[in-house]
Coordinates of C-alpha atoms in Angstrom, one line a residue:
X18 CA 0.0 0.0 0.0
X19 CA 1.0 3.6 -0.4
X20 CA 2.9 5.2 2.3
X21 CA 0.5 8.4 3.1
X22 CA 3.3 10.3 5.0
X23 CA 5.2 10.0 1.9
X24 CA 3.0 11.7 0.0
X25 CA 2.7 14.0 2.0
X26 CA 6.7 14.7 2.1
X27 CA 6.5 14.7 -1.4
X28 CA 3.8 17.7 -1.7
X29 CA 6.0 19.6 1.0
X30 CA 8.9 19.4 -1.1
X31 CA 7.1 20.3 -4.3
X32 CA 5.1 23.0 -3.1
X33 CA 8.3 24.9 -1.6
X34 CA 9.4 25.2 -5.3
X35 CA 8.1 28.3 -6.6
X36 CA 7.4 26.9 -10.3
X37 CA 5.3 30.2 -11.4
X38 CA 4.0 29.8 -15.0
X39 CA 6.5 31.6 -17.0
X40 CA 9.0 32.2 -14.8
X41 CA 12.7 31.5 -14.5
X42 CA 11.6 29.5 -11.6
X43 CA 9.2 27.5 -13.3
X44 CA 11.3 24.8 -14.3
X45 CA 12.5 24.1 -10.7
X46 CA 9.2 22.1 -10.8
X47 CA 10.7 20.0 -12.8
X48 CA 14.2 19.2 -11.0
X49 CA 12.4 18.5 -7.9
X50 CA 10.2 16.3 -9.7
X51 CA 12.9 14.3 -10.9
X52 CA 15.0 14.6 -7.7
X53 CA 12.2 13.2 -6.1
X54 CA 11.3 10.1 -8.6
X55 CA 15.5 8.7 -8.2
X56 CA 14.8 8.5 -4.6
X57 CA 13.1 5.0 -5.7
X58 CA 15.0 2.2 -6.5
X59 CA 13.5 1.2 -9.7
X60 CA 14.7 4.9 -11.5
X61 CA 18.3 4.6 -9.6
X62 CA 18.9 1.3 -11.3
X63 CA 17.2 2.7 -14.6
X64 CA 18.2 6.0 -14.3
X65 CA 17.5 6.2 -18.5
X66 CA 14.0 5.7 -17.8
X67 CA 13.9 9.3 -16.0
X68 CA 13.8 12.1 -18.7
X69 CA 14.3 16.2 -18.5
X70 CA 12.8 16.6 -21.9
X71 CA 13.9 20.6 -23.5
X72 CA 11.0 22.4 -24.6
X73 CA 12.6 23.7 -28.2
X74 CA 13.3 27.2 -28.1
X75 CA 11.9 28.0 -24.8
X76 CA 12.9 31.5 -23.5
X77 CA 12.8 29.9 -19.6
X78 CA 14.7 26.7 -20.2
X79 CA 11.7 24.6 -19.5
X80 CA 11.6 21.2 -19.5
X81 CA 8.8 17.7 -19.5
X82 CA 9.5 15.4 -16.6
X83 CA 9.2 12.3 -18.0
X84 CA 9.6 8.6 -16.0
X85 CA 8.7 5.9 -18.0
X86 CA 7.8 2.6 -15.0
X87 CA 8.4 -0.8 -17.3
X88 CA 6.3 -3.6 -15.1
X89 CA 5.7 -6.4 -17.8
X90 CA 8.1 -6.2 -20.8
X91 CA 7.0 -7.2 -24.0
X92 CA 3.8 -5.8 -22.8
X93 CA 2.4 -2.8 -24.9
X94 CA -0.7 -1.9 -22.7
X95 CA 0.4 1.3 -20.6
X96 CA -1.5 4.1 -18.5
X97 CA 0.0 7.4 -19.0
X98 CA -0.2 9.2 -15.2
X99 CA 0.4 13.1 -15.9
X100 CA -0.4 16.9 -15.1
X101 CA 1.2 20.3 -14.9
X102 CA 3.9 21.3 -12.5
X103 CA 3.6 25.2 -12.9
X104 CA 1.3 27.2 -10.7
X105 CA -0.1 31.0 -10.6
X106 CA 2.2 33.9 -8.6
X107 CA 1.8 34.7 -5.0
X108 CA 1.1 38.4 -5.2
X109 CA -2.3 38.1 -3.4
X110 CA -0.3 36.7 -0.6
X111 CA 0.0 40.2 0.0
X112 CA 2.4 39.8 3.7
X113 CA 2.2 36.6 3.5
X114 CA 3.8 36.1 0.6
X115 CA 7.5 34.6 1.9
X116 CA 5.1 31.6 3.5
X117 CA 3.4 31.1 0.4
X118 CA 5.1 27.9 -0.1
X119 CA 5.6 26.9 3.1
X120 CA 2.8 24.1 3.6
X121 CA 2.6 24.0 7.7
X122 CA 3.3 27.9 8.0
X123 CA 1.1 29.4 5.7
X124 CA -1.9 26.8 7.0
X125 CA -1.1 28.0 10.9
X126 CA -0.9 31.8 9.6
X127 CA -3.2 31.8 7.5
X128 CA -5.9 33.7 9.6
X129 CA -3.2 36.8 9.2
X130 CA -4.6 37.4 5.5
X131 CA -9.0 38.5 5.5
X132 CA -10.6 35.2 5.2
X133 CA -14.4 34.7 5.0
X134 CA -16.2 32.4 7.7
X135 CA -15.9 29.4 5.6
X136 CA -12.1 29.6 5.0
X137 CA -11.6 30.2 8.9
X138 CA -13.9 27.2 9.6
X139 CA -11.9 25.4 7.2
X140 CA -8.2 26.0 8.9
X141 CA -9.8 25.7 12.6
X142 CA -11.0 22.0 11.7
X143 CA -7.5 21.2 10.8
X144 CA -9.0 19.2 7.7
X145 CA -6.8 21.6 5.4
X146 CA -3.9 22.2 3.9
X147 CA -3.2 25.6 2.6
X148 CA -0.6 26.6 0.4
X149 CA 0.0 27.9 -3.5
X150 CA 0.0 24.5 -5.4
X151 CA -2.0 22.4 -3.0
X152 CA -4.7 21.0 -5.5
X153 CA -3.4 22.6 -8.5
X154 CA -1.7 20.7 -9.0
X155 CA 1.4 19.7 -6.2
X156 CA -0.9 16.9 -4.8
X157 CA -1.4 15.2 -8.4
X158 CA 2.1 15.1 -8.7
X159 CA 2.9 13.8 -5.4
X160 CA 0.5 11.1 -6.0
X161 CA 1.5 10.0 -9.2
X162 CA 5.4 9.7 -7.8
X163 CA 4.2 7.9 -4.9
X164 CA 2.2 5.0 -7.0
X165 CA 4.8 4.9 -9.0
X166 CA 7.0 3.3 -6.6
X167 CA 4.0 1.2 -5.3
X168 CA 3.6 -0.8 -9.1
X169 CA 7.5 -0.8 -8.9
X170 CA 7.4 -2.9 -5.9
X171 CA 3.9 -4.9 -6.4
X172 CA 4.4 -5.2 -10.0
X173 CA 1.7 -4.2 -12.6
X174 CA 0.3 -6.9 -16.0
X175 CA 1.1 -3.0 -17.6
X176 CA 3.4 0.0 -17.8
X177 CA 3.3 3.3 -16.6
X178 CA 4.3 6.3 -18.4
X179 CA 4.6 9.6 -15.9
X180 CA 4.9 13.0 -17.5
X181 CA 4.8 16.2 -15.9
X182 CA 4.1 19.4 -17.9
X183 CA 5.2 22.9 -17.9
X184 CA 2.7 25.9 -18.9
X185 CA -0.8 24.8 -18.3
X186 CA -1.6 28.3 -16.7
X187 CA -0.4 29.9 -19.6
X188 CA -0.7 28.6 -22.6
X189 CA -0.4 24.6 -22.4
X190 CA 3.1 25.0 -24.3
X191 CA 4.2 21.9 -21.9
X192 CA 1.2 19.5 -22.9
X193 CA 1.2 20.6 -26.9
X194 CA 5.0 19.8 -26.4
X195 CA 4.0 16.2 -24.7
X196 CA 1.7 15.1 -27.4
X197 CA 4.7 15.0 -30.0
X198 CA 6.4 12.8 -27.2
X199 CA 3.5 10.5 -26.4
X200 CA 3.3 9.4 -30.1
X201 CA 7.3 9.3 -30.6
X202 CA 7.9 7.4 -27.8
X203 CA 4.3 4.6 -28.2
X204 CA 6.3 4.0 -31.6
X205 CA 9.6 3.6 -29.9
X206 CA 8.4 0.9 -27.4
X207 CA 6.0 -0.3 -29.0
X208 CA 3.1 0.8 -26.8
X209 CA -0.6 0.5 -27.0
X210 CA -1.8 3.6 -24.7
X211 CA -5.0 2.4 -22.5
X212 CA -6.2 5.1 -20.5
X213 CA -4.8 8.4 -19.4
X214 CA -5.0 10.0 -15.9
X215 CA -5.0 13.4 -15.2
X216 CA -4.0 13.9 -11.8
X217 CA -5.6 17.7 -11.4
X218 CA -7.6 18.9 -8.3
X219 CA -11.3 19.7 -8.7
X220 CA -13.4 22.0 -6.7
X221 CA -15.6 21.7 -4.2
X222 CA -16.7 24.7 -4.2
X223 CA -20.2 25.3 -5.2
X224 CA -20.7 21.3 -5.4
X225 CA -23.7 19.2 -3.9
X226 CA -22.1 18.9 -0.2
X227 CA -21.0 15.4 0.3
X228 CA -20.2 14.3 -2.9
X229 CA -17.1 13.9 -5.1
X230 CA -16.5 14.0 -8.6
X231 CA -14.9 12.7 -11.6
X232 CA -14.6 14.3 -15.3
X233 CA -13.6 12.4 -18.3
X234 CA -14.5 15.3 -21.1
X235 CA -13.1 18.5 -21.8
X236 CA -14.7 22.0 -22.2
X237 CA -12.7 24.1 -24.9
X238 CA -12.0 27.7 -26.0
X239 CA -11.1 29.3 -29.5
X240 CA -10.0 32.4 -29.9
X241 CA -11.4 34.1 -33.1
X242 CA -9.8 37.6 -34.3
X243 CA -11.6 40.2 -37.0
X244 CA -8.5 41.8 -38.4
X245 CA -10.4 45.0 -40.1
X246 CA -8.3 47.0 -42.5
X247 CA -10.2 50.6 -43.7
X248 CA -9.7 53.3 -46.7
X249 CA -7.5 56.1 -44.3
X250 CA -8.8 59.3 -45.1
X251 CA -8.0 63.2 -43.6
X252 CA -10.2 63.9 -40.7
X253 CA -11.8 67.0 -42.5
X254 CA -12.7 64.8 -45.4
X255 CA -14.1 61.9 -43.6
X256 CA -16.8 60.6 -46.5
X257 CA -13.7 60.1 -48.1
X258 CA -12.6 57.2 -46.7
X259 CA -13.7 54.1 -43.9
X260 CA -12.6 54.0 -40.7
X261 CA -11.5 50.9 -39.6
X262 CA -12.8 51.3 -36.6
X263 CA -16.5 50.9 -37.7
X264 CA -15.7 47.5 -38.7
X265 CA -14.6 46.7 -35.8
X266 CA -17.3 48.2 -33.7
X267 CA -19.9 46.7 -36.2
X268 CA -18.2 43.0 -35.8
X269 CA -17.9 43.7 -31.7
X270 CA -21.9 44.3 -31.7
X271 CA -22.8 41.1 -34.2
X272 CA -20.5 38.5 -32.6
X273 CA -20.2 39.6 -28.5
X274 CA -23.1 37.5 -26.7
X275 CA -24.2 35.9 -30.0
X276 CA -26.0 32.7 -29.6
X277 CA -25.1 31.4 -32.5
X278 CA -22.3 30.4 -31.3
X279 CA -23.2 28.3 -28.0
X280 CA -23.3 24.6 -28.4
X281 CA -25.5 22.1 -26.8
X282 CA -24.6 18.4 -25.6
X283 CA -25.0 16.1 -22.5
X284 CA -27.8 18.5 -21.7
X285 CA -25.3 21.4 -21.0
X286 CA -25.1 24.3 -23.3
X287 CA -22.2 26.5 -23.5
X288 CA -22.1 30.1 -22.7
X289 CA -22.4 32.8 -25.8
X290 CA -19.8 34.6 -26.7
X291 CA -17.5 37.2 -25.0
X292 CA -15.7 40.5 -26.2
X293 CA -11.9 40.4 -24.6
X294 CA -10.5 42.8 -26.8
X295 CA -11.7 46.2 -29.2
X296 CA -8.9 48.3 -30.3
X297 CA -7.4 50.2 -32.9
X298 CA -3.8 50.1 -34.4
X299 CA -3.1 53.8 -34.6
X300 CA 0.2 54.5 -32.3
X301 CA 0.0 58.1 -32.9
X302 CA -2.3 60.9 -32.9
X303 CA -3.1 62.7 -36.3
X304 CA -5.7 64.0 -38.4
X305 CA -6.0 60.9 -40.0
X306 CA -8.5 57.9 -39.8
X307 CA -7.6 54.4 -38.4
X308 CA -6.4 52.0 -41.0
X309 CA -6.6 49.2 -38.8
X310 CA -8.4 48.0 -36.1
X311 CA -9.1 44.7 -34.6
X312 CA -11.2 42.8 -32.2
X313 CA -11.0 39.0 -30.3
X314 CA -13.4 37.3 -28.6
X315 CA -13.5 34.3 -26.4
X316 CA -15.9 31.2 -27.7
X317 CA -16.4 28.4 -24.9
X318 CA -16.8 25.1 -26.5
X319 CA -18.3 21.8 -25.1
X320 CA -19.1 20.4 -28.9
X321 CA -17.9 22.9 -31.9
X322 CA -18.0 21.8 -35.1
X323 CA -14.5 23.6 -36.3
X324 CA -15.3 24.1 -40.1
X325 CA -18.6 25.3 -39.1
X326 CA -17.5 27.8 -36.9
X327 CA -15.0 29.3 -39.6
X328 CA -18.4 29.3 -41.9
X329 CA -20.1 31.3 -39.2
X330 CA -17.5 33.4 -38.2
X331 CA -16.8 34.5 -41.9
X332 CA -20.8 34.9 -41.8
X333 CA -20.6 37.5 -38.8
X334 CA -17.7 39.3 -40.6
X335 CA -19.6 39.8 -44.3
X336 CA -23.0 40.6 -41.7
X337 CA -20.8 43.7 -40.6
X338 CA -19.2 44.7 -43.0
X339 CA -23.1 44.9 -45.0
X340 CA -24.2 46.9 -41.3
X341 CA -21.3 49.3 -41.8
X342 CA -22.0 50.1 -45.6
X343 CA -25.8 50.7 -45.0
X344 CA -24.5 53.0 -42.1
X345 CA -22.1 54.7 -44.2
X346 CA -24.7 55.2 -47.4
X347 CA -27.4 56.6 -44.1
X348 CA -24.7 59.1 -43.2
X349 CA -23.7 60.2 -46.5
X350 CA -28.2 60.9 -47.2
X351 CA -28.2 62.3 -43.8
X352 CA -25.5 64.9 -45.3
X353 CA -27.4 65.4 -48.6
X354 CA -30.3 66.2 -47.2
X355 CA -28.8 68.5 -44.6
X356 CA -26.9 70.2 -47.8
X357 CA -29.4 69.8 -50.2
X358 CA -26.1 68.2 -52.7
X359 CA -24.4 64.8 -52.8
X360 CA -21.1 65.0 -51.1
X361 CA -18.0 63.3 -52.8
X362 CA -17.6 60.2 -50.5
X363 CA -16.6 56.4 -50.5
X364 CA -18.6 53.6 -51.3
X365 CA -16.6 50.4 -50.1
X366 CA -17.6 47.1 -51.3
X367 CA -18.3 44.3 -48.5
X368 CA -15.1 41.9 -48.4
X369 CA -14.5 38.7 -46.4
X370 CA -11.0 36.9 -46.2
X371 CA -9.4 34.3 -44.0
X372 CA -5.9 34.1 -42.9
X373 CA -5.1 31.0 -44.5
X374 CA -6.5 32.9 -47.7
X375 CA -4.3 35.6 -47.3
X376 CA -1.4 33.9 -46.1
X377 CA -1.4 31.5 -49.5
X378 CA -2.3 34.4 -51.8
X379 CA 0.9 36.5 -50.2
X380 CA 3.1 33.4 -51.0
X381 CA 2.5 32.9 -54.2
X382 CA 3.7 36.8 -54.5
X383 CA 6.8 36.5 -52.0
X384 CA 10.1 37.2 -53.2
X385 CA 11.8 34.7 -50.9
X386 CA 10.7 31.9 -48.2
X387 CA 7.4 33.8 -46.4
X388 CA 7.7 31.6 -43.6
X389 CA 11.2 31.9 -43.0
X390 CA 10.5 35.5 -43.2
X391 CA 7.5 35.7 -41.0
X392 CA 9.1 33.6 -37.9
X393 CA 12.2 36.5 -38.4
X394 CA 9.4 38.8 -37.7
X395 CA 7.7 36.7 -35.0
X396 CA 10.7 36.9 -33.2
X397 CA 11.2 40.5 -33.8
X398 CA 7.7 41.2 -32.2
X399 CA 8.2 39.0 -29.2
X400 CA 11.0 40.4 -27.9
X401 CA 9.3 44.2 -28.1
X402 CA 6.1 42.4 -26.2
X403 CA 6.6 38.3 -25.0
X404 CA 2.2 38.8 -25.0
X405 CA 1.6 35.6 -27.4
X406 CA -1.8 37.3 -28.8
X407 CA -0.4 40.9 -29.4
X408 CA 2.6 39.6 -31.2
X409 CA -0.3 37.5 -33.2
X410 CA -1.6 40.6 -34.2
X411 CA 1.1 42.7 -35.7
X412 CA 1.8 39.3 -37.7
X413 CA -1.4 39.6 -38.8
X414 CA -0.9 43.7 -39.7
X415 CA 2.4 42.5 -41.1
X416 CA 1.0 39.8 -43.7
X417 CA -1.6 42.2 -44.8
X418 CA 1.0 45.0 -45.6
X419 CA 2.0 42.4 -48.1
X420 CA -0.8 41.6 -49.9
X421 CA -1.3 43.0 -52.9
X422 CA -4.9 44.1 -52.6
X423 CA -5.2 47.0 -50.3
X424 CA -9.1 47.0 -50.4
X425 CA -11.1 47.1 -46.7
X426 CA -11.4 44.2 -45.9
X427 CA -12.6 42.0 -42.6
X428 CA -9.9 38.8 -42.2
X429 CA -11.1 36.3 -40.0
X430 CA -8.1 34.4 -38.2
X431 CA -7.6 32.4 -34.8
X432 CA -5.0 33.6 -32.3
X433 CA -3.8 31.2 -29.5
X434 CA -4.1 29.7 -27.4
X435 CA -6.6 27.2 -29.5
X436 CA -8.3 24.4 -27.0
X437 CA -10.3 21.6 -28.7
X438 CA -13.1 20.3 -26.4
X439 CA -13.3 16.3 -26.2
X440 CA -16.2 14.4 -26.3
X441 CA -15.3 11.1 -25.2
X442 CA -16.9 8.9 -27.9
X443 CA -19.0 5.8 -25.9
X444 CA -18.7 3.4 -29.3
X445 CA -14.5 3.4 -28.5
X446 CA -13.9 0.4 -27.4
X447 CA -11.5 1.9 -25.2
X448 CA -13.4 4.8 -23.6
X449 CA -16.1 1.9 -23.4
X450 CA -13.6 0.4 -21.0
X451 CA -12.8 3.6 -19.5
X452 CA -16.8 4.1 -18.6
X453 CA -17.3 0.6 -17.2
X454 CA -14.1 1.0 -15.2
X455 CA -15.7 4.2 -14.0
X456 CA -18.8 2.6 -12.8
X457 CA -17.0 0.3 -11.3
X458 CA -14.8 2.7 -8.9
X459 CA -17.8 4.8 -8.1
X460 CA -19.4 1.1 -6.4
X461 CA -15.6 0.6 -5.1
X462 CA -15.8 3.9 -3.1
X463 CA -19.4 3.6 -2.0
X464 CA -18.8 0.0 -0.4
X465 CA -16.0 0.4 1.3
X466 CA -15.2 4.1 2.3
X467 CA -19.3 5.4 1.7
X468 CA -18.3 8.1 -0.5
X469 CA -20.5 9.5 -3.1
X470 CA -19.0 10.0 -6.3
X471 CA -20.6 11.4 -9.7
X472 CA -19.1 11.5 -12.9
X473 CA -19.2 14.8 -15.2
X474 CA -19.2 15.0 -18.9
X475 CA -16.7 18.1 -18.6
X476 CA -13.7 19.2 -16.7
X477 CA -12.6 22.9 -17.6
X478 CA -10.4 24.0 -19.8
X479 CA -6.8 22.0 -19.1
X480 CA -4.5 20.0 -20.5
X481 CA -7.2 16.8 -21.0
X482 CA -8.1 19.4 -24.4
X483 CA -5.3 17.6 -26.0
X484 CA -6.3 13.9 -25.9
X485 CA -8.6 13.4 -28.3
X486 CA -9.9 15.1 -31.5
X487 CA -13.1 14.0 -32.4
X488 CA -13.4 11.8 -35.9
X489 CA -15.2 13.0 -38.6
X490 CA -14.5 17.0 -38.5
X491 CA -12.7 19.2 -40.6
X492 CA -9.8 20.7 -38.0
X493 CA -7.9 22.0 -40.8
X494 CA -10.5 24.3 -41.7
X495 CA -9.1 26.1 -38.5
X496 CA -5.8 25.2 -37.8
X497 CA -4.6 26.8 -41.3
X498 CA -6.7 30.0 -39.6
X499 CA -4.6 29.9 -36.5
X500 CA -2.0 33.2 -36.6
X501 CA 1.5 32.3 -35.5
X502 CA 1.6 28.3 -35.6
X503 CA 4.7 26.9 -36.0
X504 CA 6.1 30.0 -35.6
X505 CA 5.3 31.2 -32.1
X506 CA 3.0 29.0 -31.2
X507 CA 3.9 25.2 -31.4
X508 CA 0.8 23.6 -31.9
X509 CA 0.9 19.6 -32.7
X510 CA -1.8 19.7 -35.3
X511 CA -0.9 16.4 -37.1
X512 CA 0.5 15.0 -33.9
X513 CA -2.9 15.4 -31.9
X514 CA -5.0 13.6 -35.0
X515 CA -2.4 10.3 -34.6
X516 CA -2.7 10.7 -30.6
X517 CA -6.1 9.9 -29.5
X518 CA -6.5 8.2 -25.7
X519 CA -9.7 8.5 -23.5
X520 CA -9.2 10.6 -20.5
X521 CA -10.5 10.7 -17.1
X522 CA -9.9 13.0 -13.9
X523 CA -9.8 10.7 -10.7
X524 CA -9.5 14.4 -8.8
X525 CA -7.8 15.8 -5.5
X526 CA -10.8 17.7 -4.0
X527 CA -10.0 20.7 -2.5
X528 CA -11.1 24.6 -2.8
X529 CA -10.0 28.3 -4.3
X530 CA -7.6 27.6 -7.2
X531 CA -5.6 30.4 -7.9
X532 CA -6.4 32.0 -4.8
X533 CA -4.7 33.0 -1.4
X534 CA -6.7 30.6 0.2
X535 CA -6.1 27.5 -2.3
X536 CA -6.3 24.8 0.1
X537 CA -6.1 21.0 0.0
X538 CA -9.0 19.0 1.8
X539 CA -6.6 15.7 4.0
X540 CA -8.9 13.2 4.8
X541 CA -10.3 12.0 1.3
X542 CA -7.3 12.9 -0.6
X543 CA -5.0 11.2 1.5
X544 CA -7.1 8.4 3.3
X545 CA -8.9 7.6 0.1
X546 CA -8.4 8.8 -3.4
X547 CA -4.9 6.4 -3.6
X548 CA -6.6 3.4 -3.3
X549 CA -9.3 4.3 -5.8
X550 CA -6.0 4.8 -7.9
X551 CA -5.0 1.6 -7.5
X552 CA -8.3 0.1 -7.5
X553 CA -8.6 1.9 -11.1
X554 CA -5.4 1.0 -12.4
X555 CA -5.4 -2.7 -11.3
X556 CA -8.9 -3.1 -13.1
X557 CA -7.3 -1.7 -15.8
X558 CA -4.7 -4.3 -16.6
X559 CA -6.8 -7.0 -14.7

């Protein structure tokens, strides 16, 4: 059985690591991860089987801990155990803030910080834990190290393949960098991958008291971008030309809130649109109208059809650019009436491009290698501002400079980061497995510890996004759409339609993610949830 005190050294020791998410600190994460895994004997005498993987061209040096547990050679079957080692800053630690990793400090001192009734009820019952990394995700990690030395003892009819990711609070660049791996090193060994477990922490916040919880689908996000160019014209002559910035305004009133866009499955429908950014491209004042302006939005996603979404979102971009000629042609009467003349003024012509569109029409004009060319300038932009979406932008300013036709035009793109939702699909033989196995566990834990445990067709956005693509949809439609990829942004496109594997979150329970009172529950984490592990995993390979 697993040692609970050792767990429990093992989350002290990785909490006191301050891995913030893009950090120079982040990758100590890593090191104490694999510090920790040679301290059992199985990795000591196959020290190759412990892996600091380099994420390519990382400005922080970050790394993948890998350890790769080899119970039955010859075997392919193997359950893939993983999660992210990165957490959020401290700065709402406010005094606090030098304790923030200390696990028994910060839960005695807590009480120093304002802390509602339920928090303080919480420390006094001594049930708690507090501490930045608790459930998201030290515990996961701690777990995972700790039944890894349990199967290297007992023995397992399986294998076990560990890996623990950088970058899931920023932008998943750890897991897109696993899925490359998973599928390298399945070829490499020859391995059929069963089930994957990700070890994350799920709230009990605002959950029927009494009961726990377990996810096996994803909730997704995509990130669409109007890039809205306009006829620039002298602000004393304004008839004379469009303002980008009525585009803009004109696509931010059709597509914020639009339900259109919200998806229904599992008897759950996502929420409609939101506006995260309206701006204009102008750096300095003049007399002159905007030429560019732009505006992103955020679409949650529990079922999106990709190709369709491009349709629509191309739909929503010709809708406003229709709304902002009828607006123009009422201004310019408005003026003729009021002058009893015509005035000379612009008539612009609706126009609807994608990226990809753009992007292929500007190669076929390129003196040189356009994507040589366009990573040179990806770099450029990254150094004057490491923010991943504005340096998406300016690419996106950038390949419309070179395009031939200056017209106004609405481009529809993607920025990153790009999350696919999974819907586990019940006819897989595998995720069959992975449902009765379920069932199985939730009886397990009833019998003979009386918890209550529902499953949940989605867990929030997180690394689980990148297990499975669902069959039958067009994903190019929006991955040739997606601004800065391979360039800035390194997402495994053909890698994640090879690696499909059905996904399930046996989950740390705990409360506040993110915030100065994150804090992990003791009794079920520790007393329980590693023998439903086992329980699960033995089934598994039973």
């Amino acid at each position: 059985m697993i040692d609970r005190e050792k767990i429990y050294q093992n989350l002290v020791k990785l909490v006191a690591a301050p891995s913030i998410s893009g950090t120079e600190d982040e990758v100590l994460g890593a090191y104490k991860i694999r510090e920790l895994l040679m301290e059992i004997p199985y990795f000591r005498e196959h020290e190759e089987n412990v892996m600091l993987i380099p994420m390519e061209g990382d400005p922080f040096d970050r790394v993948i801990a890998a350890a790769y547990l080899e119970c039955c050679p010859g075997n392919p079957d193997t359950v893939i155990l993983t999660g992210h080692y990165d957490v959020v800053d401290i700065e709402e630690f406010g005094k606090l803030k030098d304790i923030a990793y200390d696990i028994e400090e910060i839960t005695k001192r807590i009480n120093e910080l304002p802390i509602s009734d339920e928090v303080r009820a919480d420390q006094e019952s001594g049930n708690w834990y507090f501490g930045r990394g608790t459930i998201d995700m030290k515990f996961g990690h701690a777990l995972s190290i700790e039944l890894l030395r349990h199967y290297a003892q007992e023995g397992l009819n399986g294998n076990i393949l560990y890996v623990a990711v950088c970058g899931e609070e920023t932008n998943s660049e750890g897991m897109l960098a696993a899925v490359p791996f998973f599928t390298e090193f399945a070829k490499k060994h020859g391995l059929k991958y069963r089930n994957l477990l990700l070890t994350e922490g799920y709230l009990l916040d605002g959950q029927e008291e009494g009961v726990r919880y377990i996810q096996y689908g994803g909730a997704g996000k995509v990130m669409p971008m109007f890039f809205c160019t306009g006829k620039m014209t002298h602000g004393e002559e304004p008839l004379l030309g469009l303002d980008a910035n009525i585009l803009a305004a004109e696509v931010y009133r059709e597509m914020t809130l639009n339900p259109e866009f919200c998806q229904q499955n599992h008897g759950i429908t996502s929420a409609p649109p939101a506006g995260l950014k309206l701006q204009d491209m102008k750096e300095f004042y003049s007399l002159s109208t905007s030429l560019y302006a732009a505006a992103y939005f955020n679409i949650a996603t529990i079922k999106m059809n990709p190709e369709e979404t491009v349709r629509k979102l191309k739909g929503v971009a010709q809708r406003a650019f229709e709304n902002t000629v009828d607006l123009m042609k009422a201004k310019v009467d408005g003026f003729t009436e009021l002058t009893g003349k015509v005035p000379a003024h612009y008539e612009a012509e609706p126009c609807v491009m994608t990226y990809g569109e753009i992007y292929k029409a500007v190669e076929k004009t390129f003196d040189g290698d356009l994507r040589l060319h366009m990573q040179e300038c990806a770099d450029e932009y990254m150094k004057e501002n490491p923010e991943l979406q504005a340096t998406c932008l300016k690419l996106m300013k950038h390949l419309y400079e070179l395009y031939e036709d200056k017209r106004p035009m609405i481009i529809v793109s993607v920025l990153p980061p790009y999350y696919p939702d999974v819907n586990i699909d019940p006819e897989d033989a595998a995720t069959a497995e992975m449902l009765e196995n379920i069932d199985e566990l939730i009886s397990y834990a009833a019998e003979k510890y009386g918890e209550t445990i529902k499953t949940s067709e989605y867990y929030g956005i997180s690394d689980l996004c990148y297990t499975w693509l669902a069959d039958g949809l067009d994903f190019d439609a929006l991955f040739e759409n997606l601004i800065g990829i391979d360039l800035l942004y390194k997402f495994p496109a053909e890698a994640l339609k090879e690696f499909k594997v059905p996904a399930v979150v046996i989950g740390a329970a705990g409360k506040d993610m993110h915030k100065y009172t994150e804090r992990l529950e003791k009794s079920y984490n520790f007393n329980v949830l590693p023998d439903l592990y086992i329980h699960y995993i033995d089934r598994l390979f039973s």
